[in-house]
Amino acid sequence: MNIEARSVIDQFGERMKRLAIYEPLHRLDRKKGKDRSGKEIPYYELGMLTLLFFFENMIMRQKNSGIHELAHFLNEVCHKKIDLDQEGFEDLAREILEVYRPSNGRRNSRTFYNWETGEDETVYYSILKAARSDLKSNTQYYALDEQGLELIFSSKEYFSEFQISISQLLLRKQLEKGEFMGALRQVDEMDLSAETLTERLAKIKNEVSRSIVSEETYSRYKRLIEDINLRLIRENDEFEELQEFVRLTKDSLKYQLDNEKDKKAYELILKIDNRLEEVHHEHSKLLQESIVLRTHALEAAQQSLYYIGIDSFNFQQEIVDALMGQPMPLHTSSTFMAPFLELECAKVWNPMSVFGKQRIERVGEESQGRAFIEGATEEEISKSKSKLSGYFKMVMEEILPFFDGRSYITLQEIFDHLETNASKLLEQRLFYDVWMILHQKSPVDFNSLDEESILIGMKEALGGVTNQIKVMEYPGTVQKVPRFEINNMLVDISIEGKEGEQHGI
């Protein structure tokens, strides 16, 4: 197959103009500089960061973007990688802006030999342009120029994603103008884009099968595949319209073969028709592949994700600890537990049961059934109270030395002492219940306590030091272990009437 040289160098100058806008980035890449630690400064990457900074300011309608603002941004983003102070980042920002917009007033340019025209040409481009200025502070602000926006857009995958759609639009325009040679080349470019998309779909398919390990990743791939599928559907509709347009053009040329030029045009339209049908066939396979990817592959990945979740799910950690470790409102707790409860059961009465065998009891006979479940016995209740009383006594014996001659102490201080002594009390839920019960019953008068009260053990631990204990709210909260947190409190064991003198209450 012979290559026509003229078609190869067509619009060579335009392509060189588009490449010229990358020249400032290459100049930055050749720059050499070091920070205070002696590490090389990555000018190339900083050049791209600068463009993104001005692009974001354009989106946010922020017009006050100059050297100082760029230096502050670079300092915020790069201070962990580049060892410079604020003044150093300002010098760096000024150096980068000098490349994008020379201070000597000359425009950026690129000279090249245009093989299409056979002449040397010079193209001029502008990445940054001067925006408003503040005369009071003698500050100049900048914004992205047209070629700067072009450079930003070319760094994202807009063109590769929509290359087929763009080629379809160009093909229609060329067919309408009768540029059949360029149209045939456009079909060949579409074929190349279809091959690239085929490779990309294969890559996505492999990534879906091995990279989806979370719901977030699954949602991201799902959106990506759905976008590709919708775009392929639109492109497929456009292919059908293009083929119909080509057939109509072919039919109109079939009866106009008067000269050599018309015959050549008809031959070209025949080639376009055949090649377009081949590309459409390849594109149809792509569409089918995307549908399979959207249904079977994503469904398999979702099932895999489900079984991964089952294998890694820990009921004790995910449910029990979360429910018992932090206080929740009643409606929140019920909602949290609902998926793990059994299906609702209801005992109903069937009217047909009246025709069944009836149980006959003599008057005066005691029924063997029980209407209610029996509660705990008095002995069991007494044992439970005795156990709780012993726990209260142990807690008071543990914390009494912390008073250190004082008659009051805060929970914060108690918890600090217990943490220092590596006490296991901080990990026990009942320990926190002790303070909530004391706060609820405060002030507690030990002389008026019943002998069966759970607080009797605390009275024994105090050993006559005081006849009462007060537990009052105090500013702040206390948390020493992740599972439990409690409001700070003031524990006062002073003699009645003297506590105000001791801590100003």
Short mmCIF file of C-alpha atoms in Angstrom, two decimals:
data_model
loop_
_atom_site.label_atom_id
_atom_site.label_comp_id
_atom_site.label_asym_id
_atom_site.label_seq_id
_atom_site.Cartn_x
_atom_site.Cartn_y
_atom_site.Cartn_z
CA MET A 1 0.00 0.00 0.00
CA ASN A 2 1.52 3.31 -1.12
CA ILE A 3 1.46 6.24 1.28
CA GLU A 4 0.50 9.58 -0.25
CA ALA A 5 3.04 12.11 1.05
CA ARG A 6 0.68 15.05 0.65
CA SER A 7 -1.85 13.58 3.07
CA VAL A 8 0.89 12.90 5.63
CA ILE A 9 2.13 16.50 5.81
CA ASP A 10 -1.36 18.01 5.59
CA GLN A 11 -1.82 20.66 8.34
CA PHE A 12 1.74 20.13 9.53
CA GLY A 13 1.97 23.77 10.68
CA GLU A 14 -1.17 23.48 12.83
CA ARG A 15 0.19 20.40 14.56
CA MET A 16 3.50 22.15 15.30
CA LYS A 17 1.59 25.08 16.80
CA ARG A 18 -0.14 22.72 19.19
CA LEU A 19 3.17 21.15 20.19
CA ALA A 20 4.78 24.56 20.76
CA ILE A 21 2.66 25.25 23.87
CA TYR A 22 4.57 22.49 25.68
CA GLU A 23 7.88 24.37 25.23
CA PRO A 24 7.67 26.29 28.60
CA LEU A 25 7.33 23.00 30.49
CA HIS A 26 10.43 21.66 28.73
CA ARG A 27 12.35 24.82 29.62
CA LEU A 28 11.34 24.39 33.25
CA ASP A 29 12.47 20.76 33.09
CA ARG A 30 15.94 21.91 32.03
CA LYS A 31 16.24 24.32 34.98
CA LYS A 32 18.52 23.38 37.86
CA GLY A 33 18.03 24.50 41.44
CA LYS A 34 18.26 23.15 44.99
CA ASP A 35 16.42 23.82 48.23
CA ARG A 36 17.97 24.47 51.65
CA SER A 37 18.55 20.72 52.17
CA GLY A 38 20.45 20.40 48.90
CA LYS A 39 17.68 18.45 47.11
CA GLU A 40 16.86 19.13 43.47
CA ILE A 41 13.74 21.26 42.90
CA PRO A 42 11.27 19.54 40.50
CA TYR A 43 10.59 22.52 38.22
CA TYR A 44 8.67 20.45 35.65
CA GLU A 45 6.05 19.28 38.14
CA LEU A 46 5.86 22.71 39.77
CA GLY A 47 5.17 24.19 36.34
CA MET A 48 2.13 21.96 35.99
CA LEU A 49 1.01 22.76 39.55
CA THR A 50 1.19 26.46 38.65
CA LEU A 51 -1.08 25.97 35.64
CA LEU A 52 -3.57 23.99 37.76
CA PHE A 53 -3.50 26.76 40.39
CA PHE A 54 -4.48 29.44 37.87
CA PHE A 55 -7.04 27.09 36.26
CA GLU A 56 -8.75 26.50 39.62
CA ASN A 57 -8.80 30.25 40.27
CA MET A 58 -10.52 30.77 36.91
CA ILE A 59 -13.17 28.21 37.83
CA MET A 60 -13.71 29.85 41.23
CA ARG A 61 -13.86 33.32 39.60
CA GLN A 62 -10.91 34.37 41.78
CA LYS A 63 -9.15 37.25 40.00
CA ASN A 64 -6.53 38.11 42.64
CA SER A 65 -3.89 35.52 41.71
CA GLY A 66 -0.31 36.75 41.69
CA ILE A 67 3.17 35.77 42.84
CA HIS A 68 2.32 35.97 46.54
CA GLU A 69 -0.81 33.80 46.19
CA LEU A 70 1.03 31.24 44.03
CA ALA A 71 3.90 31.09 46.56
CA HIS A 72 1.44 30.48 49.39
CA PHE A 73 -0.18 27.66 47.38
CA LEU A 74 3.17 26.03 46.55
CA ASN A 75 4.23 26.30 50.19
CA GLU A 76 1.03 24.59 51.32
CA VAL A 77 1.31 21.75 48.79
CA CYS A 78 5.09 21.21 48.63
CA HIS A 79 6.49 22.13 52.06
CA LYS A 80 7.00 18.44 52.98
CA LYS A 81 8.93 17.76 49.77
CA ILE A 82 10.74 21.06 49.21
CA ASP A 83 12.67 22.68 52.07
CA LEU A 84 12.06 26.41 51.52
CA ASP A 85 10.65 29.23 53.62
CA GLN A 86 7.89 31.56 52.41
CA GLU A 87 10.40 33.95 50.86
CA GLY A 88 12.06 31.05 49.03
CA PHE A 89 8.71 29.92 47.62
CA GLU A 90 8.04 33.48 46.43
CA ASP A 91 11.35 33.47 44.54
CA LEU A 92 10.41 30.07 43.10
CA ALA A 93 6.98 31.35 42.00
CA ARG A 94 8.58 34.39 40.37
CA GLU A 95 11.03 32.10 38.53
CA ILE A 96 8.23 29.90 37.15
CA LEU A 97 6.11 32.87 36.06
CA GLU A 98 9.16 34.30 34.28
CA VAL A 99 9.17 31.21 32.03
CA TYR A 100 5.44 31.36 31.26
CA ARG A 101 5.39 35.14 30.86
CA PRO A 102 8.85 36.70 30.20
CA SER A 103 9.41 39.97 32.02
CA ASN A 104 11.18 41.51 29.00
CA GLY A 105 7.84 41.87 27.24
CA ARG A 106 8.62 39.40 24.45
CA ARG A 107 6.05 36.75 23.62
CA ASN A 108 6.92 33.07 23.77
CA SER A 109 7.65 31.78 20.29
CA ARG A 110 8.80 28.72 18.38
CA THR A 111 10.44 28.67 14.93
CA PHE A 112 10.19 25.55 12.76
CA TYR A 113 10.37 24.45 9.15
CA ASN A 114 6.93 23.83 7.70
CA TRP A 115 7.21 20.82 5.36
CA GLU A 116 3.77 21.56 3.98
CA THR A 117 4.62 25.09 2.76
CA GLY A 118 8.39 24.63 2.41
CA GLU A 119 9.14 27.73 4.51
CA ASP A 120 10.39 28.61 7.97
CA GLU A 121 7.58 29.73 10.23
CA THR A 122 7.41 31.25 13.71
CA VAL A 123 4.43 30.68 15.96
CA TYR A 124 3.68 32.85 18.98
CA TYR A 125 1.80 31.62 22.02
CA SER A 126 0.81 32.96 25.42
CA ILE A 127 0.33 30.70 28.45
CA LEU A 128 -0.36 33.40 31.06
CA LYS A 129 -1.77 36.86 30.51
CA ALA A 130 -1.81 39.91 32.75
CA ALA A 131 -5.10 40.38 34.56
CA ARG A 132 -6.01 43.24 36.87
CA SER A 133 -3.35 45.04 38.93
CA ASP A 134 -3.34 46.76 42.30
CA LEU A 135 -1.58 50.10 41.96
CA LYS A 136 -1.58 50.78 45.71
CA SER A 137 0.41 47.67 46.56
CA ASN A 138 2.15 47.56 43.15
CA THR A 139 0.90 44.00 42.61
CA GLN A 140 0.24 42.35 39.25
CA TYR A 141 -2.26 39.51 38.97
CA TYR A 142 -2.30 36.87 36.22
CA ALA A 143 -4.75 34.49 34.51
CA LEU A 144 -4.49 31.62 32.02
CA ASP A 145 -4.45 32.68 28.38
CA GLU A 146 -6.04 30.71 25.55
CA GLN A 147 -2.99 28.48 24.95
CA GLY A 148 -2.67 27.91 28.71
CA LEU A 149 -6.19 26.51 28.80
CA GLU A 150 -5.35 24.36 25.78
CA LEU A 151 -2.36 22.96 27.65
CA ILE A 152 -4.48 22.17 30.72
CA PHE A 153 -7.18 20.44 28.68
CA SER A 154 -4.63 18.37 26.75
CA SER A 155 -3.29 16.98 30.03
CA LYS A 156 -6.59 15.23 30.72
CA GLU A 157 -8.00 12.33 28.77
CA TYR A 158 -10.75 14.28 27.04
CA PHE A 159 -9.40 13.76 23.55
CA SER A 160 -8.70 10.04 23.78
CA GLU A 161 -12.13 9.35 25.30
CA PHE A 162 -14.06 11.31 22.66
CA GLN A 163 -11.75 10.74 19.70
CA ILE A 164 -14.28 8.63 17.77
CA SER A 165 -17.07 11.17 18.36
CA ILE A 166 -14.80 14.00 17.21
CA SER A 167 -13.74 12.00 14.13
CA GLN A 168 -17.41 11.36 13.27
CA LEU A 169 -18.13 15.08 13.30
CA LEU A 170 -15.10 15.82 11.10
CA LEU A 171 -16.05 13.00 8.71
CA ARG A 172 -19.54 14.41 8.21
CA LYS A 173 -18.13 17.89 7.48
CA GLN A 174 -15.62 16.49 4.98
CA LEU A 175 -18.29 14.46 3.19
CA GLU A 176 -20.53 17.51 2.96
CA LYS A 177 -17.67 19.53 1.43
CA GLY A 178 -16.70 16.71 -0.95
CA GLU A 179 -13.23 16.22 0.60
CA PHE A 180 -13.25 12.46 0.01
CA MET A 181 -9.50 11.93 0.41
CA GLY A 182 -9.51 13.55 3.86
CA ALA A 183 -12.71 11.66 4.73
CA LEU A 184 -11.04 8.31 3.92
CA ARG A 185 -8.13 9.24 6.17
CA GLN A 186 -10.60 10.19 8.92
CA VAL A 187 -12.19 6.72 8.72
CA ASP A 188 -8.72 5.17 9.11
CA GLU A 189 -8.15 7.30 12.21
CA MET A 190 -11.47 6.09 13.63
CA ASP A 191 -10.35 2.51 13.06
CA LEU A 192 -7.17 3.24 15.04
CA SER A 193 -9.23 4.85 17.84
CA ALA A 194 -11.46 1.75 17.95
CA GLU A 195 -8.39 -0.46 18.38
CA THR A 196 -7.17 1.75 21.23
CA LEU A 197 -10.58 1.58 22.91
CA THR A 198 -10.60 -2.22 22.52
CA GLU A 199 -7.32 -2.43 24.42
CA ARG A 200 -8.67 -0.08 27.08
CA LEU A 201 -11.82 -2.15 27.59
CA ALA A 202 -9.71 -5.29 27.94
CA LYS A 203 -7.60 -3.51 30.56
CA ILE A 204 -10.71 -2.34 32.45
CA LYS A 205 -12.10 -5.88 32.36
CA ASN A 206 -8.94 -7.23 33.99
CA GLU A 207 -8.95 -4.43 36.58
CA VAL A 208 -12.60 -5.11 37.44
CA SER A 209 -11.85 -8.77 38.13
CA ARG A 210 -8.89 -8.11 40.42
CA SER A 211 -9.05 -4.53 41.73
CA ILE A 212 -12.55 -4.21 43.20
CA VAL A 213 -12.02 -4.68 46.92
CA SER A 214 -14.39 -2.05 48.31
CA GLU A 215 -17.80 -0.52 47.62
CA GLU A 216 -16.13 2.76 46.69
CA THR A 217 -13.94 1.10 44.04
CA TYR A 218 -16.97 -0.80 42.70
CA SER A 219 -18.98 2.45 42.34
CA ARG A 220 -16.08 4.16 40.55
CA TYR A 221 -15.72 1.34 37.99
CA LYS A 222 -19.48 1.13 37.58
CA ARG A 223 -19.70 4.82 36.68
CA LEU A 224 -16.74 4.49 34.30
CA ILE A 225 -18.23 1.50 32.46
CA GLU A 226 -21.67 3.10 32.24
CA ASP A 227 -20.15 6.28 30.77
CA ILE A 228 -18.26 4.24 28.16
CA ASN A 229 -21.39 2.27 27.31
CA LEU A 230 -23.53 5.41 26.85
CA ARG A 231 -20.87 7.02 24.67
CA LEU A 232 -20.59 3.88 22.50
CA ILE A 233 -24.37 3.82 22.06
CA ARG A 234 -24.36 7.44 20.85
CA GLU A 235 -21.42 6.72 18.55
CA ASN A 236 -23.18 3.65 17.14
CA ASP A 237 -26.23 5.75 16.26
CA GLU A 238 -23.95 8.28 14.56
CA PHE A 239 -22.25 5.48 12.57
CA GLU A 240 -25.62 4.37 11.21
CA GLU A 241 -26.46 7.93 10.14
CA LEU A 242 -23.03 8.31 8.54
CA GLN A 243 -23.43 5.09 6.58
CA GLU A 244 -26.79 6.24 5.32
CA PHE A 245 -25.28 9.58 4.32
CA VAL A 246 -22.42 7.82 2.48
CA ARG A 247 -24.89 5.61 0.57
CA LEU A 248 -26.91 8.63 -0.51
CA THR A 249 -23.71 10.38 -1.65
CA LYS A 250 -22.63 7.22 -3.53
CA ASP A 251 -25.99 6.96 -5.28
CA SER A 252 -25.86 10.60 -6.33
CA LEU A 253 -22.33 10.23 -7.76
CA LYS A 254 -23.13 6.99 -9.59
CA TYR A 255 -24.94 8.84 -12.33
CA GLN A 256 -22.37 11.62 -12.71
CA LEU A 257 -19.31 9.82 -14.13
CA ASP A 258 -18.71 12.31 -16.92
CA ASN A 259 -14.99 12.96 -16.36
CA GLU A 260 -11.93 11.54 -14.65
CA LYS A 261 -12.46 13.67 -11.54
CA ASP A 262 -15.99 12.29 -10.99
CA LYS A 263 -14.75 8.73 -11.48
CA LYS A 264 -12.01 9.24 -8.90
CA ALA A 265 -14.53 10.74 -6.45
CA TYR A 266 -16.83 7.73 -6.97
CA GLU A 267 -13.94 5.31 -6.33
CA LEU A 268 -13.09 7.16 -3.14
CA ILE A 269 -16.69 7.09 -1.90
CA LEU A 270 -16.80 3.34 -2.54
CA LYS A 271 -13.65 2.90 -0.43
CA ILE A 272 -15.13 5.13 2.29
CA ASP A 273 -18.33 3.04 2.28
CA ASN A 274 -16.39 -0.23 2.66
CA ARG A 275 -13.99 1.06 5.30
CA LEU A 276 -16.79 2.74 7.26
CA GLU A 277 -18.72 -0.52 7.34
CA GLU A 278 -15.62 -2.35 8.65
CA VAL A 279 -15.04 0.27 11.36
CA HIS A 280 -18.73 0.18 12.29
CA HIS A 281 -18.51 -3.59 12.64
CA GLU A 282 -15.50 -3.29 14.98
CA HIS A 283 -17.28 -0.57 16.92
CA SER A 284 -20.38 -2.79 17.27
CA LYS A 285 -18.20 -5.47 18.86
CA LEU A 286 -16.93 -2.81 21.27
CA LEU A 287 -20.50 -1.92 22.18
CA GLN A 288 -21.33 -5.58 22.78
CA GLU A 289 -18.21 -5.96 24.91
CA SER A 290 -19.16 -2.93 27.02
CA ILE A 291 -22.65 -4.38 27.60
CA VAL A 292 -21.13 -7.67 28.75
CA LEU A 293 -18.70 -5.75 30.94
CA ARG A 294 -21.52 -3.71 32.47
CA THR A 295 -23.66 -6.76 33.25
CA HIS A 296 -21.66 -9.95 33.81
CA ALA A 297 -18.28 -8.58 34.88
CA LEU A 298 -19.70 -5.99 37.29
CA GLU A 299 -22.19 -8.50 38.70
CA ALA A 300 -19.41 -11.02 39.30
CA ALA A 301 -17.31 -8.32 40.97
CA GLN A 302 -20.23 -7.34 43.21
CA GLN A 303 -20.77 -10.96 44.27
CA SER A 304 -17.04 -11.29 44.95
CA LEU A 305 -17.18 -8.13 47.04
CA TYR A 306 -20.13 -9.58 48.97
CA TYR A 307 -18.27 -12.79 49.83
CA ILE A 308 -15.14 -10.81 50.75
CA GLY A 309 -17.30 -8.87 53.19
CA ILE A 310 -18.72 -12.07 54.68
CA ASP A 311 -15.25 -13.54 55.18
CA SER A 312 -13.88 -10.40 56.83
CA PHE A 313 -16.98 -9.55 58.89
CA ASN A 314 -16.46 -9.80 62.64
CA PHE A 315 -19.82 -9.72 64.48
CA GLN A 316 -18.25 -9.07 67.89
CA GLN A 317 -16.16 -6.15 66.64
CA GLU A 318 -18.52 -4.62 64.09
CA ILE A 319 -21.83 -5.02 65.94
CA VAL A 320 -21.52 -5.94 69.61
CA ASP A 321 -18.62 -3.59 70.45
CA ALA A 322 -20.14 -0.74 68.45
CA LEU A 323 -23.52 -1.17 70.16
CA MET A 324 -22.28 -1.67 73.73
CA GLY A 325 -19.20 0.54 73.63
CA GLN A 326 -20.96 3.86 73.08
CA PRO A 327 -24.32 5.17 74.30
CA MET A 328 -27.01 5.32 71.60
CA PRO A 329 -30.59 6.60 71.62
CA LEU A 330 -33.17 3.83 71.72
CA HIS A 331 -34.42 4.40 68.15
CA THR A 332 -30.82 4.39 66.83
CA SER A 333 -30.06 1.12 68.63
CA SER A 334 -33.16 -0.56 67.24
CA THR A 335 -32.32 0.60 63.69
CA PHE A 336 -28.74 -0.63 64.12
CA MET A 337 -29.87 -4.07 65.28
CA ALA A 338 -32.82 -4.52 62.89
CA PRO A 339 -30.90 -6.34 60.08
CA PHE A 340 -29.59 -8.93 62.56
CA LEU A 341 -32.90 -9.81 64.22
CA GLU A 342 -35.09 -12.74 63.20
CA LEU A 343 -38.15 -12.32 61.03
CA GLU A 344 -41.19 -11.13 62.93
CA CYS A 345 -43.26 -13.97 64.37
CA ALA A 346 -46.92 -13.64 65.31
CA LYS A 347 -49.07 -16.16 67.11
CA VAL A 348 -52.55 -16.19 65.55
CA TRP A 349 -55.74 -18.06 66.37
CA ASN A 350 -57.39 -20.23 63.72
CA PRO A 351 -61.22 -20.24 63.96
CA MET A 352 -61.22 -23.89 62.79
CA SER A 353 -59.59 -24.86 66.09
CA VAL A 354 -63.07 -24.78 67.77
CA PHE A 355 -63.82 -28.05 65.98
CA GLY A 356 -60.75 -29.73 67.40
CA LYS A 357 -60.45 -31.81 70.59
CA GLN A 358 -61.22 -29.75 73.68
CA ARG A 359 -59.42 -30.04 77.02
CA ILE A 360 -61.86 -30.65 79.83
CA GLU A 361 -60.91 -29.71 83.39
CA ARG A 362 -62.92 -30.22 86.52
CA VAL A 363 -63.82 -27.21 88.59
CA GLY A 364 -61.31 -26.71 91.36
CA GLU A 365 -58.43 -28.37 89.55
CA GLU A 366 -55.26 -26.33 89.47
CA SER A 367 -54.04 -25.46 85.98
CA GLN A 368 -50.66 -26.90 85.09
CA GLY A 369 -49.78 -24.06 82.76
CA ARG A 370 -47.92 -20.93 83.79
CA ALA A 371 -49.21 -17.51 82.76
CA PHE A 372 -45.95 -15.65 83.56
CA ILE A 373 -42.30 -16.51 83.80
CA GLU A 374 -41.19 -16.61 87.40
CA GLY A 375 -38.75 -13.89 88.49
CA ALA A 376 -35.53 -14.28 90.47
CA THR A 377 -35.79 -15.61 93.98
CA GLU A 378 -35.07 -13.53 97.06
CA GLU A 379 -31.87 -15.49 97.58
CA GLU A 380 -30.64 -14.70 94.04
CA ILE A 381 -31.46 -11.02 94.48
CA SER A 382 -29.59 -10.95 97.80
CA LYS A 383 -26.51 -12.55 96.24
CA SER A 384 -26.54 -10.03 93.40
CA LYS A 385 -26.76 -7.09 95.82
CA SER A 386 -23.97 -8.54 97.92
CA LYS A 387 -21.76 -8.88 94.84
CA LEU A 388 -22.45 -5.28 93.78
CA SER A 389 -21.81 -4.04 97.31
CA GLY A 390 -18.44 -5.80 97.26
CA TYR A 391 -17.61 -4.09 93.96
CA PHE A 392 -18.51 -0.65 95.37
CA LYS A 393 -16.31 -1.38 98.38
CA MET A 394 -13.40 -2.40 96.18
CA VAL A 395 -13.75 0.80 94.08
CA MET A 396 -13.71 3.01 97.17
CA GLU A 397 -10.71 1.18 98.64
CA GLU A 398 -8.91 1.68 95.30
CA ILE A 399 -9.55 5.42 95.05
CA LEU A 400 -9.40 6.45 98.74
CA PRO A 401 -5.58 6.86 98.74
CA PHE A 402 -5.92 9.34 95.85
CA PHE A 403 -7.59 11.90 98.13
CA ASP A 404 -4.19 12.41 99.78
CA GLY A 405 -5.52 14.25 102.85
CA ARG A 406 -8.06 16.23 100.81
CA SER A 407 -11.80 15.85 101.18
CA TYR A 408 -12.59 16.21 97.46
CA ILE A 409 -11.23 15.05 94.13
CA THR A 410 -12.37 15.08 90.49
CA LEU A 411 -13.00 12.08 88.29
CA GLN A 412 -10.27 13.39 85.97
CA GLU A 413 -7.71 13.08 88.77
CA ILE A 414 -9.01 9.62 89.76
CA PHE A 415 -8.78 8.38 86.18
CA ASP A 416 -5.27 9.86 85.81
CA HIS A 417 -4.10 7.94 88.91
CA LEU A 418 -5.73 4.71 87.70
CA GLU A 419 -4.13 5.09 84.28
CA THR A 420 -0.71 5.61 85.89
CA ASN A 421 -1.20 2.43 87.95
CA ALA A 422 -2.43 0.52 84.86
CA SER A 423 -5.65 -0.35 86.64
CA LYS A 424 -8.14 -2.58 84.83
CA LEU A 425 -11.05 -0.64 86.34
CA LEU A 426 -10.98 1.78 83.41
CA GLU A 427 -11.91 -1.06 81.06
CA GLN A 428 -14.93 -2.22 83.11
CA ARG A 429 -18.38 -0.89 82.27
CA LEU A 430 -19.58 -1.34 85.86
CA PHE A 431 -16.91 1.09 87.08
CA TYR A 432 -18.60 3.89 85.11
CA ASP A 433 -22.02 2.79 86.40
CA VAL A 434 -20.74 3.32 89.97
CA TRP A 435 -20.29 7.05 89.36
CA MET A 436 -23.59 7.44 87.55
CA ILE A 437 -25.41 5.75 90.46
CA LEU A 438 -23.61 7.90 93.02
CA HIS A 439 -24.39 11.05 91.05
CA GLN A 440 -28.04 10.02 90.81
CA LYS A 441 -28.36 9.35 94.56
CA SER A 442 -26.10 12.25 95.69
CA PRO A 443 -25.84 13.27 98.48
CA VAL A 444 -25.56 9.79 100.04
CA ASP A 445 -26.01 9.70 103.82
CA PHE A 446 -24.44 6.45 105.05
CA ASN A 447 -26.25 6.64 108.43
CA SER A 448 -29.63 6.34 106.74
CA LEU A 449 -28.73 3.48 104.41
CA ASP A 450 -30.57 0.19 104.53
CA GLU A 451 -28.35 -2.77 105.47
CA GLU A 452 -29.15 -4.41 102.12
CA SER A 453 -28.15 -1.36 100.07
CA ILE A 454 -25.38 -1.87 97.52
CA LEU A 455 -23.67 1.26 98.92
CA ILE A 456 -23.03 -0.37 102.32
CA GLY A 457 -19.74 -1.74 101.00
CA MET A 458 -18.59 1.82 100.24
CA LYS A 459 -19.40 2.86 103.82
CA GLU A 460 -17.25 0.00 105.13
CA ALA A 461 -14.37 1.05 102.85
CA LEU A 462 -14.47 4.63 104.20
CA GLY A 463 -14.14 3.26 107.73
CA GLY A 464 -15.82 6.19 109.46
CA VAL A 465 -13.83 8.89 107.61
CA THR A 466 -17.12 10.54 106.68
CA ASN A 467 -20.83 9.91 107.00
CA GLN A 468 -21.74 11.16 103.56
CA ILE A 469 -20.49 11.42 99.96
CA LYS A 470 -21.47 13.89 97.26
CA VAL A 471 -20.90 13.43 93.54
CA MET A 472 -21.58 16.59 91.51
CA GLU A 473 -21.16 17.59 87.88
CA TYR A 474 -17.87 19.25 86.93
CA PRO A 475 -16.82 20.87 83.60
CA GLY A 476 -15.41 18.65 80.86
CA THR A 477 -15.45 14.97 79.96
CA VAL A 478 -13.07 12.11 80.78
CA GLN A 479 -12.03 9.35 78.37
CA LYS A 480 -9.09 7.03 78.98
CA VAL A 481 -10.15 4.05 76.84
CA PRO A 482 -11.81 4.20 73.41
CA ARG A 483 -14.95 2.38 74.50
CA PHE A 484 -16.04 4.60 77.40
CA GLU A 485 -16.43 8.31 78.01
CA ILE A 486 -18.05 10.01 81.00
CA ASN A 487 -18.75 13.56 82.18
CA ASN A 488 -16.26 14.86 84.69
CA MET A 489 -17.53 14.92 88.30
CA LEU A 490 -16.43 16.22 91.69
CA VAL A 491 -16.34 13.57 94.45
CA ASP A 492 -16.71 15.19 97.89
CA ILE A 493 -16.39 13.22 101.13
CA SER A 494 -16.12 16.29 103.41
CA ILE A 495 -18.11 16.76 106.59
CA GLU A 496 -21.51 18.34 105.95
CA GLY A 497 -21.32 22.14 105.89
CA LYS A 498 -17.53 22.24 105.38
CA GLU A 499 -17.26 21.47 101.67
CA GLY A 500 -17.82 25.07 100.61
CA GLU A 501 -14.82 26.15 102.65
CA GLN A 502 -12.58 23.59 101.01
CA HIS A 503 -13.28 23.94 97.31
CA GLY A 504 -15.49 26.97 96.97
CA ILE A 505 -18.81 25.24 96.17
#
